[in-house]
PDB file of N, CA and C in Angstrom:
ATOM      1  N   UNK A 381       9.121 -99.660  16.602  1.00 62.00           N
ATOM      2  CA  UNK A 381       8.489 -98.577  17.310  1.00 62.00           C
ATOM      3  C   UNK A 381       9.249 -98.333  18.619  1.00 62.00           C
ATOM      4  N   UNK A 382       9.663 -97.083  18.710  1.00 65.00           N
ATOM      5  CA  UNK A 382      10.225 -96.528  20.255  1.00 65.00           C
ATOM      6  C   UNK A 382       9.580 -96.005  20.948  1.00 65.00           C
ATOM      7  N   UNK A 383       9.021 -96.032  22.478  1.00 55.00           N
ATOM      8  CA  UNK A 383       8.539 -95.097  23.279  1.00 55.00           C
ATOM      9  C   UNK A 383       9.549 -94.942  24.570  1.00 55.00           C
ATOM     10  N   UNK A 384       9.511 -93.108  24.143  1.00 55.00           N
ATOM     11  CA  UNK A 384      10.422 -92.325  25.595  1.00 55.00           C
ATOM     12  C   UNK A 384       9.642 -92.219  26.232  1.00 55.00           C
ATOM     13  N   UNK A 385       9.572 -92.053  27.660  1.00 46.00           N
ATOM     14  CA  UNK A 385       8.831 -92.149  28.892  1.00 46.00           C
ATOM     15  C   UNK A 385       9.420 -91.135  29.228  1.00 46.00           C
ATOM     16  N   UNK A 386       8.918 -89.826  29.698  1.00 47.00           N
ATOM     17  CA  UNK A 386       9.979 -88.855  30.762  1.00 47.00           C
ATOM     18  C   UNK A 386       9.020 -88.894  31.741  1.00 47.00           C
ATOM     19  N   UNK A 387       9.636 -88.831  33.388  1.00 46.00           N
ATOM     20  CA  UNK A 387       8.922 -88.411  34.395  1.00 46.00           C
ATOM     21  C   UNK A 387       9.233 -86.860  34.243  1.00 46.00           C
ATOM     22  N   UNK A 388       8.221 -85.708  34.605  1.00 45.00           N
ATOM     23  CA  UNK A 388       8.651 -84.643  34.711  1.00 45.00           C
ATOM     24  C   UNK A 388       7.916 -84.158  35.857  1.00 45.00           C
ATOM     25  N   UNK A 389       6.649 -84.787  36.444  1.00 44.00           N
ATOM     26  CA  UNK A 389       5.634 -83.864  37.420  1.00 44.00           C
ATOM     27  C   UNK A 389       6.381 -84.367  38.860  1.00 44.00           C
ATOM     28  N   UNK A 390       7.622 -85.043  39.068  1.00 44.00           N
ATOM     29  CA  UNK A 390       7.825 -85.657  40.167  1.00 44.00           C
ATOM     30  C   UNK A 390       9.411 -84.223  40.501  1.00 44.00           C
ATOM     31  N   UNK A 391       8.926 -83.262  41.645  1.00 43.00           N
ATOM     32  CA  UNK A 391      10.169 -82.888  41.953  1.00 43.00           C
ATOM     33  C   UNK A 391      10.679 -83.047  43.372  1.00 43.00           C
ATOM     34  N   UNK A 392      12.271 -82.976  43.616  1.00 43.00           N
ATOM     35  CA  UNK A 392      12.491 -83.457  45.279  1.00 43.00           C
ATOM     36  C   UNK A 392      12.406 -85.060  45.486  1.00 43.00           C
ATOM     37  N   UNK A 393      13.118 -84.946  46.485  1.00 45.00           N
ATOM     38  CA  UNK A 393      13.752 -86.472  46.784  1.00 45.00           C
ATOM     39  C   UNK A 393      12.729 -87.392  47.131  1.00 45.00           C
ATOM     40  N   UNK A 394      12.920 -88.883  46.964  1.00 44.00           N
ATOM     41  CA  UNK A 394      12.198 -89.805  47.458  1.00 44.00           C
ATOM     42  C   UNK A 394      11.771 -90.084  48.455  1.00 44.00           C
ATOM     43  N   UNK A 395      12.927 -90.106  49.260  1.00 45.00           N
ATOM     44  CA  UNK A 395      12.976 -90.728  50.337  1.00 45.00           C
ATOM     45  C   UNK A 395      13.983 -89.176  51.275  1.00 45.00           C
ATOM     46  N   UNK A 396      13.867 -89.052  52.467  1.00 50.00           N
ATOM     47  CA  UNK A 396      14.084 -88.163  53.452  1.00 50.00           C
ATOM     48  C   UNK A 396      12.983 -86.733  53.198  1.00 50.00           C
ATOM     49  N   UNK A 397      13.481 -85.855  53.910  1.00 52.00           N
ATOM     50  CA  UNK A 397      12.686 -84.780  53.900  1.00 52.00           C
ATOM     51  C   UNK A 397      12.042 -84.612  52.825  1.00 52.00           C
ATOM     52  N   UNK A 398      10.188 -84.653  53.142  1.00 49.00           N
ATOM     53  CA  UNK A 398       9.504 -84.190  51.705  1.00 49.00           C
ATOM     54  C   UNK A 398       9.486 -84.992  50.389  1.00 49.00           C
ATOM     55  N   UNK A 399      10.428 -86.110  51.332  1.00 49.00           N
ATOM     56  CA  UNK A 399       9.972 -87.811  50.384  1.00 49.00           C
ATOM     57  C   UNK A 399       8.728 -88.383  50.726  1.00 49.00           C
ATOM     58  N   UNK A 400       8.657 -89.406  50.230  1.00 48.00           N
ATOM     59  CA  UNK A 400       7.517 -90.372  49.837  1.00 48.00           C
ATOM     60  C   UNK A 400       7.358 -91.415  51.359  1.00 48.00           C
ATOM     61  N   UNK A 401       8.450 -91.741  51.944  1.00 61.00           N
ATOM     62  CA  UNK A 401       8.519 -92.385  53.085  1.00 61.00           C
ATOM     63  C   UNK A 401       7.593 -91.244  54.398  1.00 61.00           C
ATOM     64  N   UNK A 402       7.475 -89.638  54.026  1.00 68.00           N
ATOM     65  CA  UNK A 402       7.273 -89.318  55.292  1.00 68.00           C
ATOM     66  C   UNK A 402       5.486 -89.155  55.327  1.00 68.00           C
ATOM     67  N   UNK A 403       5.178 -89.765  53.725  1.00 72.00           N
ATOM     68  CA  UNK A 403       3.699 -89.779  54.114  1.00 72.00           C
ATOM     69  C   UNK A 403       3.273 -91.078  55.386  1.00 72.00           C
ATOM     70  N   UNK A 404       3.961 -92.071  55.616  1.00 73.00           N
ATOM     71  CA  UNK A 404       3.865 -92.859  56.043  1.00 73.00           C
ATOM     72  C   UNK A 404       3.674 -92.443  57.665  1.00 73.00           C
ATOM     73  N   UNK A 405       5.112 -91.382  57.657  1.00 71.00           N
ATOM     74  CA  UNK A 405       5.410 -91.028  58.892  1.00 71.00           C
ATOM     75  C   UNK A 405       4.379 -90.153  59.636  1.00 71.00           C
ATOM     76  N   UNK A 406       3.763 -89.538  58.370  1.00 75.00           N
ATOM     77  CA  UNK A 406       2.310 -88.392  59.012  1.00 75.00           C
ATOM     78  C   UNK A 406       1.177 -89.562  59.125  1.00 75.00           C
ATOM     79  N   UNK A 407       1.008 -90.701  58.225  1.00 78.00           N
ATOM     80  CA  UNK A 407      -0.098 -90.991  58.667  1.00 78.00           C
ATOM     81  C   UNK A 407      -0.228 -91.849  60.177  1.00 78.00           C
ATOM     82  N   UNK A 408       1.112 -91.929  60.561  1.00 77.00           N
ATOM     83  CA  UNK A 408       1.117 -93.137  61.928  1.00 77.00           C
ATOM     84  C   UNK A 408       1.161 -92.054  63.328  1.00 77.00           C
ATOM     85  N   UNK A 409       0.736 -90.458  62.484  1.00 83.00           N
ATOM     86  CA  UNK A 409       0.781 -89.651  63.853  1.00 83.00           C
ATOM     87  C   UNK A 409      -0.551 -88.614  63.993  1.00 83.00           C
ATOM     88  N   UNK A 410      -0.891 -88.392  65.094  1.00 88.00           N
ATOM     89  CA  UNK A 410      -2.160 -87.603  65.127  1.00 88.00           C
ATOM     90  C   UNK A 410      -2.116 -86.112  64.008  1.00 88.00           C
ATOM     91  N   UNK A 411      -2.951 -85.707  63.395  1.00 90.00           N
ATOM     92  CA  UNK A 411      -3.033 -84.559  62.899  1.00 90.00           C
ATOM     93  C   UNK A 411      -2.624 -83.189  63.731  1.00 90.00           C
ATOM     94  N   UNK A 412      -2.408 -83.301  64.899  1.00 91.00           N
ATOM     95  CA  UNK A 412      -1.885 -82.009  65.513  1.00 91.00           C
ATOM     96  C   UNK A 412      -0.884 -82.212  65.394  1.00 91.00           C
ATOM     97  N   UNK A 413      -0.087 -83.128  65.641  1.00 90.00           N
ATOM     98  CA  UNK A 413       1.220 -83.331  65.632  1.00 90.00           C
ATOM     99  C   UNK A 413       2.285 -82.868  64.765  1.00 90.00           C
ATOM    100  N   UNK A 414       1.294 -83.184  63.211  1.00 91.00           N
ATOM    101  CA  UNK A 414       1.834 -83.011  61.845  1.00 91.00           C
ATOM    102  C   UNK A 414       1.892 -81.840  61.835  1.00 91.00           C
ATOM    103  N   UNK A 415       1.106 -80.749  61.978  1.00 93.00           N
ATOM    104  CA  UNK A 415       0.456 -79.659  62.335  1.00 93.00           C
ATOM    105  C   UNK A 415       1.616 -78.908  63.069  1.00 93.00           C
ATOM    106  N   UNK A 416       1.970 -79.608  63.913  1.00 92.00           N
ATOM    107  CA  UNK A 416       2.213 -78.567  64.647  1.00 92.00           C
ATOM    108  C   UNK A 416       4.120 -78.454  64.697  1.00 92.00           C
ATOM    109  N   UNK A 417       4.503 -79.875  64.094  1.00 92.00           N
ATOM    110  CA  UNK A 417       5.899 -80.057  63.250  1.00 92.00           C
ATOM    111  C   UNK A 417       5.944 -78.697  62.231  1.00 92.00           C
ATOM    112  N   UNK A 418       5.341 -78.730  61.157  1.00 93.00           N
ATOM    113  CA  UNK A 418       4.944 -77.983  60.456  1.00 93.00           C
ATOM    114  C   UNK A 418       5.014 -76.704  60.487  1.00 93.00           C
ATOM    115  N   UNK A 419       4.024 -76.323  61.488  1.00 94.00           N
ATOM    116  CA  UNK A 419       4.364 -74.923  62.102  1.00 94.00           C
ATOM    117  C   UNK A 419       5.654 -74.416  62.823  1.00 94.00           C
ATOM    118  N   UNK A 420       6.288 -75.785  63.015  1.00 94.00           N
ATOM    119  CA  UNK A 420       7.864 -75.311  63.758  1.00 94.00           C
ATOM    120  C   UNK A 420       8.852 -74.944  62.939  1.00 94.00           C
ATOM    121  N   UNK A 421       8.785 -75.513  61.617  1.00 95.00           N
ATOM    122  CA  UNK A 421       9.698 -75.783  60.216  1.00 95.00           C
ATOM    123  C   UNK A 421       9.268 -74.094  59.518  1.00 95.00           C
ATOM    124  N   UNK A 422       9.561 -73.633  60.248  1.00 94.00           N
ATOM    125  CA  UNK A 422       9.557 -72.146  59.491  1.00 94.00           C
ATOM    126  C   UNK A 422       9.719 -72.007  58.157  1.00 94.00           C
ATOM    127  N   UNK A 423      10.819 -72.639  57.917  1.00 95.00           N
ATOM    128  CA  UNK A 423      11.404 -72.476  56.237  1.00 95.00           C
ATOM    129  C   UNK A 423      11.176 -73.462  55.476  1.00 95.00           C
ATOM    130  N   UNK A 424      10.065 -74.373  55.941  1.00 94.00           N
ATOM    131  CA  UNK A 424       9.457 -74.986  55.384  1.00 94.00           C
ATOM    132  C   UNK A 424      10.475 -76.411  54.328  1.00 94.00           C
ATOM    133  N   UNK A 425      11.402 -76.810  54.895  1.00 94.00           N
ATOM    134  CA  UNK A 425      12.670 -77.246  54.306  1.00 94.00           C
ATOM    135  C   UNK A 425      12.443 -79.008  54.622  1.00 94.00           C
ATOM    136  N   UNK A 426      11.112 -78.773  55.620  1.00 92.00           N
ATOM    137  CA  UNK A 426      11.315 -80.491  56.264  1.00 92.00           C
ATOM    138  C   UNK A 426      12.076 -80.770  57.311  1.00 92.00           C
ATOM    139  N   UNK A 427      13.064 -80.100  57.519  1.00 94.00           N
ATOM    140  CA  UNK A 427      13.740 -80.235  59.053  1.00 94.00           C
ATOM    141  C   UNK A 427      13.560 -79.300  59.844  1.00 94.00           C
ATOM    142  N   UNK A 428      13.382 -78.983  61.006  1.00 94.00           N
ATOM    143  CA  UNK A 428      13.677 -77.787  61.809  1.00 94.00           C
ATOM    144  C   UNK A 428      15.384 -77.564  62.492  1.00 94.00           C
ATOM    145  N   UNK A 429      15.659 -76.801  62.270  1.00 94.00           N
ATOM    146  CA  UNK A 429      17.260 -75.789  62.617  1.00 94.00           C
ATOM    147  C   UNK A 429      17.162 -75.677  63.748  1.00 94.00           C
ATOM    148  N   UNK A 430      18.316 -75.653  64.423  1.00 91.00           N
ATOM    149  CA  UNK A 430      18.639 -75.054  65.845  1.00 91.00           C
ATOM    150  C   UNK A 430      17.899 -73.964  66.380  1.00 91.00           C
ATOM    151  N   UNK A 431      17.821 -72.973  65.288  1.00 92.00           N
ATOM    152  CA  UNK A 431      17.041 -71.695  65.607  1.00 92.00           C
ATOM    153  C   UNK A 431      15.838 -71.943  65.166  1.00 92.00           C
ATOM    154  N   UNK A 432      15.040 -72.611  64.387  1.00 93.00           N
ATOM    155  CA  UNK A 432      13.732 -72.831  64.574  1.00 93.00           C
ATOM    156  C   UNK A 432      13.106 -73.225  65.984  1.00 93.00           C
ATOM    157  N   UNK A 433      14.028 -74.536  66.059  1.00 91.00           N
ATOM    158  CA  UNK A 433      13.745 -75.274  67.350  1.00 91.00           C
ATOM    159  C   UNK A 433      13.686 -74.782  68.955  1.00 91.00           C
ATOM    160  N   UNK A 434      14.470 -73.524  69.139  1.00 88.00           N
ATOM    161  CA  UNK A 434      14.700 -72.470  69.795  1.00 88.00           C
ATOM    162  C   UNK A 434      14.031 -71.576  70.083  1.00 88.00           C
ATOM    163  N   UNK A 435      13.210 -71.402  68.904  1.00 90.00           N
ATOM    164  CA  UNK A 435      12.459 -69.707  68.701  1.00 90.00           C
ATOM    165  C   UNK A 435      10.728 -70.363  68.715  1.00 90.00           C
ATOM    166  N   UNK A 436      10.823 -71.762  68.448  1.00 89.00           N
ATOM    167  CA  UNK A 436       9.337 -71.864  68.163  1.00 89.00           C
ATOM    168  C   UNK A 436       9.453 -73.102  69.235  1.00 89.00           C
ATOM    169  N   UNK A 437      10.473 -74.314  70.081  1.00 86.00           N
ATOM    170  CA  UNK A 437       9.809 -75.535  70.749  1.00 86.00           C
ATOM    171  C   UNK A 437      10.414 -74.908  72.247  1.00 86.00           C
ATOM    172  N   UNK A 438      10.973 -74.099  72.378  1.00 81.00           N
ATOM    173  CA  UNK A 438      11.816 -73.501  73.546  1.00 81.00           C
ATOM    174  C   UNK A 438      13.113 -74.368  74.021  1.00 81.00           C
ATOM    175  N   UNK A 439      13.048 -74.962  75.294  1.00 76.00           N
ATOM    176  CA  UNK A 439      14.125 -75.695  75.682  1.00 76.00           C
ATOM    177  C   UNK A 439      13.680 -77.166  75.369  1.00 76.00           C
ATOM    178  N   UNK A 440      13.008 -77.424  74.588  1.00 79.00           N
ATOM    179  CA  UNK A 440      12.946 -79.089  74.072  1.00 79.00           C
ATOM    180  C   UNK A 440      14.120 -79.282  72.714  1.00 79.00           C
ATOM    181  N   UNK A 441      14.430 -78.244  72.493  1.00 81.00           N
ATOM    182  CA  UNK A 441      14.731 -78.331  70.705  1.00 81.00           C
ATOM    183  C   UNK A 441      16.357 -79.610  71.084  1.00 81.00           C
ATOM    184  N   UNK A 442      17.217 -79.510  72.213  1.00 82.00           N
ATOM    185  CA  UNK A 442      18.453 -80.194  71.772  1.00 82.00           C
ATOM    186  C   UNK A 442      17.903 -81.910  72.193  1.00 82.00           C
ATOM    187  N   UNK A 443      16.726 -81.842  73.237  1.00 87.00           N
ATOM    188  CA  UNK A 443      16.510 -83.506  73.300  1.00 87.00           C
ATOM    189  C   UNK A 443      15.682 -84.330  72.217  1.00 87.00           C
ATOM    190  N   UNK A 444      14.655 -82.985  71.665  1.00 88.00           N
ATOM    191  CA  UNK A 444      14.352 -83.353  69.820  1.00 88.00           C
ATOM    192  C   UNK A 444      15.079 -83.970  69.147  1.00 88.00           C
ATOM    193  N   UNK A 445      16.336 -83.922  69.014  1.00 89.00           N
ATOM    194  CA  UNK A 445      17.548 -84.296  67.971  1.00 89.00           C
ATOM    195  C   UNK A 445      18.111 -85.445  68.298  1.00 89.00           C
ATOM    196  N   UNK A 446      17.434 -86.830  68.264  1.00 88.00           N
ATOM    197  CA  UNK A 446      17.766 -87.786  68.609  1.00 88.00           C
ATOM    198  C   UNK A 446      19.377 -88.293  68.055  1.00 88.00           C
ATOM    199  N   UNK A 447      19.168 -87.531  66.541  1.00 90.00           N
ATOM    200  CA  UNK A 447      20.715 -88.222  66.109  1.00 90.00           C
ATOM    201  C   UNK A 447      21.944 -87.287  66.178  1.00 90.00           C
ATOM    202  N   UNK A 448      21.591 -85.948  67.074  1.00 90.00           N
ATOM    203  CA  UNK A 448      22.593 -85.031  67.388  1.00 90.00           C
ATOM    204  C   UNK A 448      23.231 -84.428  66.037  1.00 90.00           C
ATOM    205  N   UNK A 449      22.283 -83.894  65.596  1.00 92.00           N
ATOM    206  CA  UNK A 449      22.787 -83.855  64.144  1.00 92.00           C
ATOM    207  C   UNK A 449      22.274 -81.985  64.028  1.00 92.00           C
ATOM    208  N   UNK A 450      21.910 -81.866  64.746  1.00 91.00           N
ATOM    209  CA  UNK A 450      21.543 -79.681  64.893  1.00 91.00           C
ATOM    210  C   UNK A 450      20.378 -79.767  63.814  1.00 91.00           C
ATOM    211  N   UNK A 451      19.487 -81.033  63.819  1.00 93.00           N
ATOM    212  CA  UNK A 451      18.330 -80.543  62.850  1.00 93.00           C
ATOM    213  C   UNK A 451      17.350 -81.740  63.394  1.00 93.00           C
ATOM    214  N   UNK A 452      16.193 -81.078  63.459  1.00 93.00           N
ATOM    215  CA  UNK A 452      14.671 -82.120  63.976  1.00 93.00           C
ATOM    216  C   UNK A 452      13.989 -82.459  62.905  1.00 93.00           C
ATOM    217  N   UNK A 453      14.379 -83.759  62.386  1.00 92.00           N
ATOM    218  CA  UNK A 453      13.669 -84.638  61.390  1.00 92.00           C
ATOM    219  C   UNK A 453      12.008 -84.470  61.806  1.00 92.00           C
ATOM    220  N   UNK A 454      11.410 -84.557  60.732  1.00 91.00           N
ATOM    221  CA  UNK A 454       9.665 -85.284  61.036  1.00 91.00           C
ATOM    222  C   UNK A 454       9.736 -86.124  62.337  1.00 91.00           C
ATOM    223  N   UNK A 455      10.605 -87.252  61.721  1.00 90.00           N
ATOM    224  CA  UNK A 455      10.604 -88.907  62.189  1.00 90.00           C
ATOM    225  C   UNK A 455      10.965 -88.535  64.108  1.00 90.00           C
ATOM    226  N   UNK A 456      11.609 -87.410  64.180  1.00 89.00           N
ATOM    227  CA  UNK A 456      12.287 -87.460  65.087  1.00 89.00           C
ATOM    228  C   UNK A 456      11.400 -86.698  66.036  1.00 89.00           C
ATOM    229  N   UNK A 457      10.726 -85.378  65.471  1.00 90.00           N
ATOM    230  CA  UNK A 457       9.794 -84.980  66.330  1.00 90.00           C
ATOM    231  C   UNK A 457       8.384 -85.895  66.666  1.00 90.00           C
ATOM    232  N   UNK A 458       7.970 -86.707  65.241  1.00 88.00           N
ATOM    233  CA  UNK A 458       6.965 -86.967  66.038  1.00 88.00           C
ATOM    234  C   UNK A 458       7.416 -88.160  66.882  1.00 88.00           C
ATOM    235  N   UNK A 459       8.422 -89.042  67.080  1.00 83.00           N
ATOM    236  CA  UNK A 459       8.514 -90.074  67.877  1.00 83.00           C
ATOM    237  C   UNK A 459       8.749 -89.199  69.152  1.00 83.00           C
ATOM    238  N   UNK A 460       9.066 -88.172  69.692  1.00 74.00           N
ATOM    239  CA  UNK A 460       8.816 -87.591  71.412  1.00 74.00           C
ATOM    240  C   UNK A 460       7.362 -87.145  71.139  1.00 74.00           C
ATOM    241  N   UNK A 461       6.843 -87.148  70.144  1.00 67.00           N
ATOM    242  CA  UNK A 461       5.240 -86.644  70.709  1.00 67.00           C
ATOM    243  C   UNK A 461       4.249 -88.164  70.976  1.00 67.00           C
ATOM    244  N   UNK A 462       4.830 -89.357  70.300  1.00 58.00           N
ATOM    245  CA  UNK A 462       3.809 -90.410  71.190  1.00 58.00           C
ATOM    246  C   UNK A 462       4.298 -90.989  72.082  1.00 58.00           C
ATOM    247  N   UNK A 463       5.408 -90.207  72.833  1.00 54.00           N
ATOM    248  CA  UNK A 463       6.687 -91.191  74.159  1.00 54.00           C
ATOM    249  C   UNK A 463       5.456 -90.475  74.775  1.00 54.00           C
TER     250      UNK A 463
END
């Protein structure tokens, strides 16, 4: 007897943006926070862009970017919202 197993209801990555690691990351932060990440991520992609960060956090968006990388992780916004 053979049994195939397919995963099919699982789409998008594990781990980084809109992975499985960032439930972790919402639950260790207040609900506005998540909220309000969220509302910055215009395109809804999991990171916020230079021009998101610009148009929606004003002049916070380049000290957001802890790893200088022109994009605001979850991980990255909410760690300046519990400094």
């Amino acid at each position: 007897m053979t049994v195939t197993l397919t995963v099919t209801a699982c789409s998008g990555p594990w781990f980084g943006p809109g992975g499985f690691d960032q439930a972790a990351v919402e639950k260790s932060a207040s609900p506005a926070d998540v909220r309000a990440f969220h509302e910055a991520d215009a395109d809804n992609n999991g990171l916020i862009d230079m021009g998101e960060a610009r148009a929606r956090l004003g002049g916070r968006a380049e000290s957001l970017d802890i790893d200088g990388d022109e994009q605001i992780s979850e991980t990255e916004f909410l760690h300046h919202r519990v400094q």
